[in-house]
Each structure stands twice: as C-alpha cells, then as structure tokens.
mmCIF file of C-alpha atoms in Angstrom:
data_model
loop_
_atom_site.group_PDB
_atom_site.id
_atom_site.type_symbol
_atom_site.label_atom_id
_atom_site.label_comp_id
_atom_site.label_asym_id
_atom_site.label_seq_id
_atom_site.Cartn_x
_atom_site.Cartn_y
_atom_site.Cartn_z
ATOM 1 C CA MET O 1 1.892 69.847 -4.994
ATOM 2 C CA ALA O 2 4.499 67.338 -3.937
ATOM 3 C CA THR O 3 8.151 67.858 -4.949
ATOM 4 C CA ILE O 4 11.126 65.408 -5.668
ATOM 5 C CA LYS O 5 12.396 66.230 -2.179
ATOM 6 C CA ASP O 6 8.996 65.047 -0.649
ATOM 7 C CA VAL O 7 9.322 61.820 -2.658
ATOM 8 C CA ALA O 8 12.827 61.268 -1.406
ATOM 9 C CA LYS O 9 11.720 61.858 2.196
ATOM 10 C CA LYS O 10 8.782 59.616 1.893
ATOM 11 C CA ALA O 11 10.783 56.736 0.359
ATOM 12 C CA GLY O 12 13.653 57.293 2.889
ATOM 13 C CA LEU O 13 16.280 57.854 0.049
ATOM 14 C CA SER O 14 18.422 60.719 -1.247
ATOM 15 C CA VAL O 15 17.157 63.164 -3.842
ATOM 16 C CA SER O 16 19.874 62.039 -6.165
ATOM 17 C CA THR O 17 18.654 58.502 -5.996
ATOM 18 C CA VAL O 18 15.084 59.573 -6.883
ATOM 19 C CA SER O 19 16.513 61.706 -9.713
ATOM 20 C CA ARG O 20 18.329 58.644 -11.187
ATOM 21 C CA TYR O 21 15.163 56.584 -10.949
ATOM 22 C CA LEU O 22 13.245 59.326 -12.866
ATOM 23 C CA ASN O 23 15.978 59.298 -15.543
ATOM 24 C CA ASP O 24 16.168 55.406 -15.800
ATOM 25 C CA HIS O 25 19.700 55.144 -14.407
ATOM 26 C CA PRO O 26 20.579 51.446 -14.483
ATOM 27 C CA TYR O 27 22.234 51.221 -11.015
ATOM 28 C CA ILE O 28 19.176 51.157 -8.726
ATOM 29 C CA SER O 29 18.084 48.162 -6.799
ATOM 30 C CA ASP O 30 14.530 46.786 -7.398
ATOM 31 C CA GLU O 31 13.850 47.404 -3.721
ATOM 32 C CA LYS O 32 14.644 51.012 -3.974
ATOM 33 C CA LYS O 33 12.616 51.456 -7.173
ATOM 34 C CA LYS O 34 9.639 49.959 -5.430
ATOM 35 C CA ARG O 35 10.067 52.455 -2.537
ATOM 36 C CA ILE O 36 10.250 55.389 -4.931
ATOM 37 C CA LYS O 37 7.335 54.264 -7.014
ATOM 38 C CA ASP O 38 5.130 53.797 -3.930
ATOM 39 C CA ALA O 39 6.065 57.208 -2.604
ATOM 40 C CA MET O 40 5.214 58.683 -5.898
ATOM 41 C CA ASP O 41 1.853 57.018 -6.020
ATOM 42 C CA GLU O 42 1.016 57.928 -2.464
ATOM 43 C CA LEU O 43 1.994 61.559 -2.941
ATOM 44 C CA ASN O 44 0.493 61.691 -6.524
ATOM 45 C CA TYR O 45 3.716 62.980 -7.795
ATOM 46 C CA SER O 46 4.192 63.344 -11.502
ATOM 47 C CA PRO O 47 7.486 65.148 -12.747
ATOM 48 C CA SER O 48 7.296 67.604 -15.434
ATOM 49 C CA MET O 49 9.404 66.938 -18.592
ATOM 50 C CA VAL O 50 11.295 70.197 -18.132
ATOM 51 C CA ALA O 51 12.172 69.312 -14.480
ATOM 52 C CA THR O 52 13.348 65.868 -15.517
ATOM 53 C CA GLN O 53 15.609 67.235 -18.102
ATOM 54 C CA LEU O 54 17.162 69.694 -15.660
ATOM 55 C CA ARG O 55 17.699 66.887 -13.155
ATOM 56 C CA SER O 56 19.092 64.601 -15.831
ATOM 57 C CA LYS O 57 21.860 67.132 -16.534
ATOM 58 C CA LYS O 58 22.722 67.625 -12.893
ATOM 59 C CA GLY O 59 22.344 63.874 -11.963
ATOM 60 C CA THR O 60 25.233 62.814 -14.116
ATOM 61 C CA MET O 61 27.683 65.748 -13.545
ATOM 62 C CA ILE O 62 30.570 65.238 -11.193
ATOM 63 C CA GLY O 63 32.632 68.247 -10.071
ATOM 64 C CA ILE O 64 36.469 67.942 -9.960
ATOM 65 C CA LEU O 65 38.534 70.613 -8.023
ATOM 66 C CA VAL O 66 42.184 71.040 -8.718
ATOM 67 C CA SER O 67 44.654 73.788 -7.710
ATOM 68 C CA ARG O 68 45.876 74.453 -11.332
ATOM 69 C CA ILE O 69 45.246 72.319 -14.475
ATOM 70 C CA THR O 70 48.574 73.489 -15.975
ATOM 71 C CA ASN O 71 50.409 71.336 -13.492
ATOM 72 C CA PRO O 72 50.892 68.049 -15.375
ATOM 73 C CA PHE O 73 50.125 65.979 -12.314
ATOM 74 C CA PHE O 74 46.651 67.445 -12.162
ATOM 75 C CA SER O 75 46.195 67.168 -15.918
ATOM 76 C CA TYR O 76 46.766 63.504 -15.710
ATOM 77 C CA LEU O 77 44.695 62.981 -12.670
ATOM 78 C CA VAL O 78 41.670 64.940 -14.149
ATOM 79 C CA ASP O 79 42.128 62.645 -17.256
ATOM 80 C CA SER O 80 41.946 59.571 -15.208
ATOM 81 C CA ILE O 81 38.823 60.779 -13.249
ATOM 82 C CA GLU O 82 37.104 61.723 -16.528
ATOM 83 C CA LYS O 83 37.764 58.452 -18.247
ATOM 84 C CA ASN O 84 36.565 56.469 -15.261
ATOM 85 C CA SER O 85 33.516 58.640 -14.823
ATOM 86 C CA LYS O 86 32.387 58.211 -18.435
ATOM 87 C CA LEU O 87 32.799 54.464 -17.999
ATOM 88 C CA LEU O 88 30.172 54.771 -15.142
ATOM 89 C CA GLY O 89 27.890 57.037 -17.035
ATOM 90 C CA TYR O 90 28.933 60.392 -15.643
ATOM 91 C CA ASN O 91 30.327 63.568 -17.176
ATOM 92 C CA VAL O 92 32.685 66.059 -15.328
ATOM 93 C CA LEU O 93 32.975 69.671 -14.625
ATOM 94 C CA VAL O 94 36.524 70.941 -13.834
ATOM 95 C CA MET O 95 37.364 74.054 -11.747
ATOM 96 C CA GLN O 96 40.747 75.503 -10.692
ATOM 97 C CA THR O 97 41.247 77.194 -7.343
ATOM 98 C CA TYR O 98 44.758 78.606 -7.877
ATOM 99 C CA ASP O 99 45.167 78.010 -4.151
ATOM 100 C CA ASP O 100 42.322 80.330 -3.292
ATOM 101 C CA PRO O 101 39.814 79.180 -0.669
ATOM 102 C CA ALA O 102 37.201 81.507 -2.068
ATOM 103 C CA ALA O 103 37.329 79.740 -5.441
ATOM 104 C CA GLU O 104 37.027 76.359 -3.576
ATOM 105 C CA LEU O 105 33.866 77.588 -1.881
ATOM 106 C CA LYS O 106 32.346 78.400 -5.206
ATOM 107 C CA MET O 107 32.485 74.769 -6.252
ATOM 108 C CA LEU O 108 31.067 73.740 -2.950
ATOM 109 C CA GLU O 109 28.131 76.145 -3.660
ATOM 110 C CA MET O 110 27.585 74.426 -7.005
ATOM 111 C CA LEU O 111 27.022 71.205 -5.060
ATOM 112 C CA LYS O 112 24.649 72.954 -2.709
ATOM 113 C CA GLN O 113 22.826 74.406 -5.721
ATOM 114 C CA GLN O 114 22.609 70.949 -7.310
ATOM 115 C CA VAL O 115 24.580 71.906 -10.283
ATOM 116 C CA ILE O 116 26.792 68.947 -9.727
ATOM 117 C CA THR O 117 25.821 65.719 -8.141
ATOM 118 C CA GLY O 118 29.087 65.066 -6.385
ATOM 119 C CA LEU O 119 32.561 66.608 -5.973
ATOM 120 C CA ILE O 120 36.039 65.208 -6.140
ATOM 121 C CA MET O 121 38.533 67.478 -4.344
ATOM 122 C CA CYS O 122 42.077 67.125 -5.527
ATOM 123 C CA SER O 123 43.318 69.878 -3.577
ATOM 124 C CA VAL O 124 42.042 71.362 -0.324
ATOM 125 C CA GLU O 125 42.587 74.994 0.705
ATOM 126 C CA GLY O 126 39.777 75.788 3.008
ATOM 127 C CA ASN O 127 38.737 74.582 6.477
ATOM 128 C CA PRO O 128 37.899 70.792 6.413
ATOM 129 C CA ASP O 129 35.291 71.459 8.996
ATOM 130 C CA VAL O 130 33.449 73.754 6.706
ATOM 131 C CA ILE O 131 33.817 71.488 3.811
ATOM 132 C CA GLU O 132 32.318 68.609 5.775
ATOM 133 C CA THR O 133 29.012 70.662 6.270
ATOM 134 C CA TYR O 134 28.506 70.445 2.424
ATOM 135 C CA GLN O 135 28.189 66.713 2.532
ATOM 136 C CA GLN O 136 24.475 67.410 3.280
ATOM 137 C CA TYR O 137 24.034 68.482 -0.365
ATOM 138 C CA GLY O 138 25.907 65.600 -1.984
ATOM 139 C CA PRO O 139 28.920 63.263 -1.601
ATOM 140 C CA ILE O 140 32.394 64.534 -1.405
ATOM 141 C CA VAL O 141 35.675 62.832 -1.842
ATOM 142 C CA PHE O 142 39.162 63.928 -1.084
ATOM 143 C CA CYS O 143 41.755 62.730 -3.726
ATOM 144 C CA ASN O 144 45.434 62.787 -3.113
ATOM 145 C CA GLU O 145 44.630 64.689 0.117
ATOM 146 C CA ARG O 146 44.736 63.235 3.609
ATOM 147 C CA ILE O 147 42.794 65.035 6.348
ATOM 148 C CA PRO O 148 43.116 63.008 9.605
ATOM 149 C CA GLY O 149 39.861 62.924 11.504
ATOM 150 C CA SER O 150 37.748 64.110 8.594
ATOM 151 C CA THR O 151 34.318 62.333 7.848
ATOM 152 C CA ILE O 152 34.883 62.809 4.141
ATOM 153 C CA PRO O 153 36.131 59.696 2.302
ATOM 154 C CA GLN O 154 39.838 59.898 1.142
ATOM 155 C CA VAL O 155 41.801 58.313 -1.547
ATOM 156 C CA TYR O 156 45.418 59.007 -0.820
ATOM 157 C CA THR O 157 49.076 57.738 -0.805
ATOM 158 C CA ASP O 158 51.508 57.682 2.071
ATOM 159 C CA GLN O 159 53.428 60.855 1.215
ATOM 160 C CA GLU O 160 54.899 61.328 4.591
ATOM 161 C CA GLN O 161 56.603 57.872 4.485
ATOM 162 C CA ALA O 162 57.601 58.484 0.912
ATOM 163 C CA THR O 163 59.282 61.876 1.617
ATOM 164 C CA PHE O 164 60.980 60.354 4.653
ATOM 165 C CA GLU O 165 62.441 57.502 2.597
ATOM 166 C CA ALA O 166 63.535 59.968 -0.328
ATOM 167 C CA THR O 167 65.162 62.272 2.141
ATOM 168 C CA ASN O 168 66.987 59.386 3.668
ATOM 169 C CA TYR O 169 68.177 58.321 0.158
ATOM 170 C CA LEU O 170 69.810 61.717 -0.117
ATOM 171 C CA ILE O 171 71.259 61.485 3.326
ATOM 172 C CA ALA O 172 72.669 58.096 2.551
ATOM 173 C CA LYS O 173 74.412 59.326 -0.501
ATOM 174 C CA GLY O 174 76.249 61.817 1.829
ATOM 175 C CA TYR O 175 74.186 65.016 1.502
ATOM 176 C CA LYS O 176 74.007 66.796 4.770
ATOM 177 C CA LYS O 177 72.829 70.256 3.905
ATOM 178 C CA ILE O 178 69.339 69.576 2.398
ATOM 179 C CA ALA O 179 66.986 72.490 1.244
ATOM 180 C CA TYR O 180 63.249 71.934 1.028
ATOM 181 C CA CYS O 181 60.380 73.212 -1.061
ATOM 182 C CA THR O 182 56.654 72.870 -0.558
ATOM 183 C CA GLY O 183 53.454 73.973 -2.478
ATOM 184 C CA GLY O 184 51.903 74.649 1.010
ATOM 185 C CA SER O 185 52.154 77.489 3.438
ATOM 186 C CA LEU O 186 53.595 75.604 6.288
ATOM 187 C CA THR O 187 50.568 76.296 8.347
ATOM 188 C CA ARG O 188 49.001 73.545 10.657
ATOM 189 C CA GLY O 189 46.858 71.390 8.806
ATOM 190 C CA GLY O 190 47.747 73.053 5.460
ATOM 191 C CA HIS O 191 48.551 71.663 2.020
ATOM 192 C CA GLY O 192 51.692 69.512 1.760
ATOM 193 C CA ASN O 193 52.097 68.970 5.468
ATOM 194 C CA ALA O 194 52.490 65.205 5.064
ATOM 195 C CA ARG O 195 55.620 65.721 2.982
ATOM 196 C CA THR O 196 56.880 68.328 5.308
ATOM 197 C CA ALA O 197 56.481 66.023 8.221
ATOM 198 C CA GLY O 198 58.467 63.236 6.374
ATOM 199 C CA PHE O 199 61.294 65.596 5.532
ATOM 200 C CA GLU O 200 61.509 66.969 9.088
ATOM 201 C CA LYS O 201 61.462 63.499 10.577
ATOM 202 C CA ALA O 202 64.341 62.286 8.283
ATOM 203 C CA LEU O 203 66.575 65.242 9.234
ATOM 204 C CA LEU O 204 65.729 64.895 12.837
ATOM 205 C CA VAL O 205 66.646 61.188 13.008
ATOM 206 C CA SER O 206 69.986 61.941 11.296
ATOM 207 C CA LYS O 207 70.511 64.972 13.534
ATOM 208 C CA LEU O 208 70.764 67.273 10.676
ATOM 209 C CA PRO O 209 69.868 70.929 10.812
ATOM 210 C CA ILE O 210 66.844 72.574 9.166
ATOM 211 C CA LYS O 211 67.929 76.087 8.027
ATOM 212 C CA LYS O 212 65.339 78.746 7.430
ATOM 213 C CA ASP O 213 67.188 80.117 4.423
ATOM 214 C CA TRP O 214 66.771 76.828 2.794
ATOM 215 C CA ILE O 215 63.001 76.394 3.061
ATOM 216 C CA PHE O 216 60.811 77.696 0.247
ATOM 217 C CA LYS O 217 57.001 77.541 0.680
ATOM 218 C CA GLU O 218 54.128 78.082 -1.816
ATOM 219 C CA VAL O 219 56.090 77.159 -4.783
ATOM 220 C CA HIS O 220 54.624 75.288 -7.815
ATOM 221 C CA THR O 221 56.049 76.182 -11.201
ATOM 222 C CA ILE O 222 59.232 76.192 -13.384
ATOM 223 C CA VAL O 223 59.417 80.018 -12.877
ATOM 224 C CA ASP O 224 59.253 79.358 -9.162
ATOM 225 C CA GLY O 225 62.252 76.971 -9.545
ATOM 226 C CA HIS O 226 64.201 79.724 -11.370
ATOM 227 C CA ARG O 227 63.634 82.037 -8.458
ATOM 228 C CA ILE O 228 64.714 79.482 -5.890
ATOM 229 C CA ALA O 229 67.959 78.610 -7.938
ATOM 230 C CA GLU O 230 68.690 82.411 -8.126
ATOM 231 C CA THR O 231 68.147 82.647 -4.409
ATOM 232 C CA LEU O 232 70.638 79.800 -3.697
ATOM 233 C CA LEU O 233 73.239 80.897 -6.065
ATOM 234 C CA SER O 234 73.283 84.316 -4.371
ATOM 235 C CA LEU O 235 74.171 82.592 -1.058
ATOM 236 C CA PRO O 236 77.898 82.314 -0.175
ATOM 237 C CA GLU O 237 79.149 79.001 -1.298
ATOM 238 C CA ASN O 238 79.848 77.842 2.200
ATOM 239 C CA ASN O 239 76.204 78.573 3.006
ATOM 240 C CA ARG O 240 74.607 76.775 0.153
ATOM 241 C CA PRO O 241 72.701 73.471 0.479
ATOM 242 C CA ASP O 242 74.268 70.454 -1.331
ATOM 243 C CA ALA O 243 70.824 68.906 -2.006
ATOM 244 C CA ILE O 244 67.292 69.855 -2.377
ATOM 245 C CA PHE O 245 63.944 68.088 -2.091
ATOM 246 C CA THR O 246 61.568 69.962 -4.159
ATOM 247 C CA GLY O 247 58.188 68.395 -3.885
ATOM 248 C CA SER O 248 57.416 69.179 -7.637
ATOM 249 C CA ASP O 249 59.020 68.057 -10.922
ATOM 250 C CA GLU O 250 58.275 71.458 -12.370
ATOM 251 C CA VAL O 251 60.069 73.369 -9.475
ATOM 252 C CA ALA O 252 62.901 70.924 -9.723
ATOM 253 C CA SER O 253 63.339 71.365 -13.446
ATOM 254 C CA GLY O 254 63.353 75.173 -13.040
ATOM 255 C CA ILE O 255 66.167 74.822 -10.481
ATOM 256 C CA LEU O 256 68.041 72.329 -12.638
ATOM 257 C CA GLN O 257 67.906 74.693 -15.639
ATOM 258 C CA LYS O 258 69.197 77.743 -13.837
ATOM 259 C CA PHE O 259 72.037 75.775 -12.087
ATOM 260 C CA LEU O 260 73.131 74.461 -15.465
ATOM 261 C CA GLN O 261 72.976 77.731 -17.184
ATOM 262 C CA ALA O 262 75.154 79.178 -14.271
ATOM 263 C CA GLY O 263 77.856 76.703 -15.178
ATOM 264 C CA LYS O 264 77.151 74.333 -12.105
ATOM 265 C CA LYS O 265 76.960 70.662 -12.148
ATOM 266 C CA VAL O 266 74.209 68.399 -10.995
ATOM 267 C CA PRO O 267 74.465 66.595 -8.673
ATOM 268 C CA GLU O 268 78.002 67.577 -7.926
ATOM 269 C CA ASP O 269 77.149 71.170 -6.977
ATOM 270 C CA LEU O 270 73.404 70.518 -6.007
ATOM 271 C CA ALA O 271 71.480 67.163 -5.949
ATOM 272 C CA ILE O 272 67.876 67.738 -6.974
ATOM 273 C CA MET O 273 64.973 65.609 -5.991
ATOM 274 C CA GLY O 274 61.673 66.030 -7.815
ATOM 275 C CA PHE O 275 58.114 64.692 -7.074
ATOM 276 C CA ASP O 276 55.400 63.200 -9.482
ATOM 277 C CA ASN O 277 57.582 61.566 -12.099
ATOM 278 C CA GLN O 278 56.196 63.626 -15.011
ATOM 279 C CA PRO O 279 57.077 62.232 -18.537
ATOM 280 C CA PHE O 280 59.517 65.121 -19.269
ATOM 281 C CA THR O 281 61.689 64.260 -16.248
ATOM 282 C CA ALA O 282 63.492 61.407 -18.166
ATOM 283 C CA MET O 283 64.295 63.867 -21.065
ATOM 284 C CA LEU O 284 66.032 66.649 -19.143
ATOM 285 C CA ALA O 285 69.699 67.421 -19.680
ATOM 286 C CA VAL O 286 70.272 65.776 -16.311
ATOM 287 C CA GLN O 287 67.529 63.108 -15.872
ATOM 288 C CA LEU O 288 65.652 63.854 -12.671
ATOM 289 C CA THR O 289 65.476 61.623 -9.682
ATOM 290 C CA THR O 290 61.883 61.928 -8.425
ATOM 291 C CA ILE O 291 58.851 60.030 -6.825
ATOM 292 C CA ALA O 292 56.300 58.483 -9.040
ATOM 293 C CA GLN O 293 52.721 58.913 -8.153
ATOM 294 C CA PRO O 294 49.975 56.404 -9.043
ATOM 295 C CA VAL O 295 47.918 58.859 -10.860
ATOM 296 C CA ASP O 296 45.666 56.425 -12.688
ATOM 297 C CA ALA O 297 44.880 54.520 -9.440
ATOM 298 C CA LEU O 298 44.119 57.709 -7.599
ATOM 299 C CA GLY O 299 41.646 58.803 -10.221
ATOM 300 C CA ARG O 300 40.031 55.352 -10.544
ATOM 301 C CA GLU O 301 39.534 54.909 -6.923
ATOM 302 C CA ALA O 302 38.239 58.408 -6.116
ATOM 303 C CA THR O 303 35.840 58.037 -9.036
ATOM 304 C CA LYS O 304 34.502 54.711 -7.760
ATOM 305 C CA VAL O 305 34.211 55.781 -4.260
ATOM 306 C CA LEU O 306 32.144 58.885 -5.312
ATOM 307 C CA VAL O 307 29.952 57.081 -7.633
ATOM 308 C CA ALA O 308 29.182 54.406 -4.986
ATOM 309 C CA GLN O 309 28.093 57.272 -2.610
ATOM 310 C CA ILE O 310 25.953 58.859 -5.284
ATOM 311 C CA GLU O 311 24.295 55.487 -6.297
ATOM 312 C CA GLU O 312 24.146 54.480 -2.484
ATOM 313 C CA THR O 313 26.205 51.167 -2.994
ATOM 314 C CA ALA O 314 29.051 49.922 -1.125
ATOM 315 C CA TYR O 315 32.681 50.176 -2.280
ATOM 316 C CA GLN O 316 35.910 49.317 -0.566
ATOM 317 C CA ILE O 317 38.934 51.256 -1.764
ATOM 318 C CA ASP O 318 41.413 48.982 -3.543
ATOM 319 C CA THR O 319 44.901 50.238 -2.175
ATOM 320 C CA THR O 320 46.876 47.775 -4.074
ATOM 321 C CA ASP O 321 48.159 50.216 -6.634
ATOM 322 C CA LEU O 322 48.101 53.334 -4.376
ATOM 323 C CA LYS O 323 51.954 53.228 -3.716
ATOM 324 C CA LEU O 324 54.565 55.865 -4.300
ATOM 325 C CA GLU O 325 57.922 54.798 -5.836
ATOM 326 C CA LEU O 326 61.379 56.557 -5.740
ATOM 327 C CA ILE O 327 62.682 56.771 -9.293
ATOM 328 C CA LYS O 328 66.538 56.851 -9.151
ATOM 329 C CA ARG O 329 68.055 58.890 -12.069
ATOM 330 C CA GLU O 330 71.060 61.265 -12.476
ATOM 331 C CA SER O 331 70.072 64.279 -10.564
ATOM 332 C CA ALA O 332 70.538 62.775 -7.082
#
C-alpha cells in the first residue's frame, strides 16, 4: 500500500508539501496540487482520517530553540516568532537548551521524527556540521546566530561591528582598562564569538591590553553579574578595570547593583556597558548604556524564511530593520 512518502517522491515534492495539500493548506500552487493529485491517482493512494489528523498537527508546528526563556531577550524573541507564526497559520513548540548540546539534539530529533515541521534555532550549542545533516528531515533557520559557511539560512545582525563600535565608544570616553563578559566559552566557532572578535579588534586597534583576570566567560544572569562584581572588587584598586563590556543587560545590572551596594560610583569607578536594551535598563538606579537589538525584526524575518521553506516558496530576507543601535545613558 502506498504511503505519503511514495506520493511525495512520485510528485517530486516534499512530504510536508503533500501533507499541507491533504490538509487543505492555502499556500500551495495549482501546479503542485495537480502533481500531487496525479501521483495519488497513479498510486491509488487514499489517506486514512487518523493519519491525516496526525499530519495536520505536525504540519503546522514550528519548533523554537532558545538557551533559556528566562532571559528577557529570548522571551521577546519567542513572542515575535509566535505572533508571526500564527499570522501565517502555524503554532510553535518552545524548548530550552540551557547551553547543553544534548538538549539541542533532542529538538533536532523531534524534527527527524516529524513532531515539528521546521525549526528556528535562536541559540546554537552543537556542531553546525551535525545540525546541517538534519535539514533532510525539514527546514532549519538560525536566528540571531551567524555561522560562516553553513548551508542553513541565517537571520542575524552584525554583532561584531556593533561590539567594535561600542568598545570604541568606551575608549573614546577615556577608558583604557576594559573588562569583558561573554555567554560563550571562548572556543573556536562557539557562541558569542562575533562579539568577542569585535571587542578584541577594538582593543588591538587602540593598542590596549587584554588581561586574563578581566575576562569572564559563560555568564548570563544577574547572579553571574554579582559574582563578577565581587571578583572585581576583590582585586587591588590599581589592578581593577575602569570599564566593562558585559554582553548582557542581566549581567550588567548584577554588576551595577553590587558596585552601588559597595559604595562605588558608576561610571566614575566602573563604566558598565550592557547588551539587548531590555525595558528595565532605563529604570535602574543608574540608567544602563547598552546596545538595542531589533528583536521584532529578527523574529519576523526568521519566521518568514522558515515558512517559505516549508511551503517551498521564495523569500528574500528584509535586512532593513536588522540593525543594532548603541543606546547612550548614564552608566558609560
């Protein structure tokens, strides 16, 4: 007895396209409908009601992968993706990795098992070469992640240039001893490497030192910021940085809080630069200088790219709004 895979092969189309046809999805061309119908007639294929219902659930479900939903940036990004997905007739399934490649692999396996019809990866922890092999089971899009040379479509901003310019902003204001925080591990090809490259380039151009004691990796939360502040405050005053690029508003706010509690002044004793421009950053005791990310545009474009792949239509990414902006406030 013929299967949906046999129909797809005979019609020269993907299984997901045949599935959408069987569920009366509106975005299928007349030419493709005819190819599917002809293949079904030739193979004498008649889908069961149960199978159609199962495909219907899978055929409209998009997976979203984030490192941690408690990070406000990812919360707003997921919200944007979900809103745009619903406008296009899709539902979403969200999974957190907590920076664990094994958890990432579980979501990829859900794509393989056809639980989801496509996947938007807002964080990448595993080997991109391995991730690419899962494209045979359904479309994948990287969102806010840039992996040079990857065959996976990517929607991203120029974080290296933005970090370079933000670091130069600190340097231009007279700061010469600049610390650095990253959510990544500082391994080659790892998370956050674009920002790291921008930071290193700025210091190199200005011939400023990069001190090991002032580099903090795999930090994400307010509590991480507390720990970083305590480490910096424990250093001799003549060996403390005068500014810090945090790569995260949460980390920045944690550092700010601890420095103020210790009786220090910001930015006089330590200038602090965040990243993301979360709503709370303008309401802190010292308003946070940070970098605004175009969250709505990232979510919108990633969704449109993925849905275009699912529905086998063409879509050109609109980069108009995919720009980062330095927000100058009181902390730096």
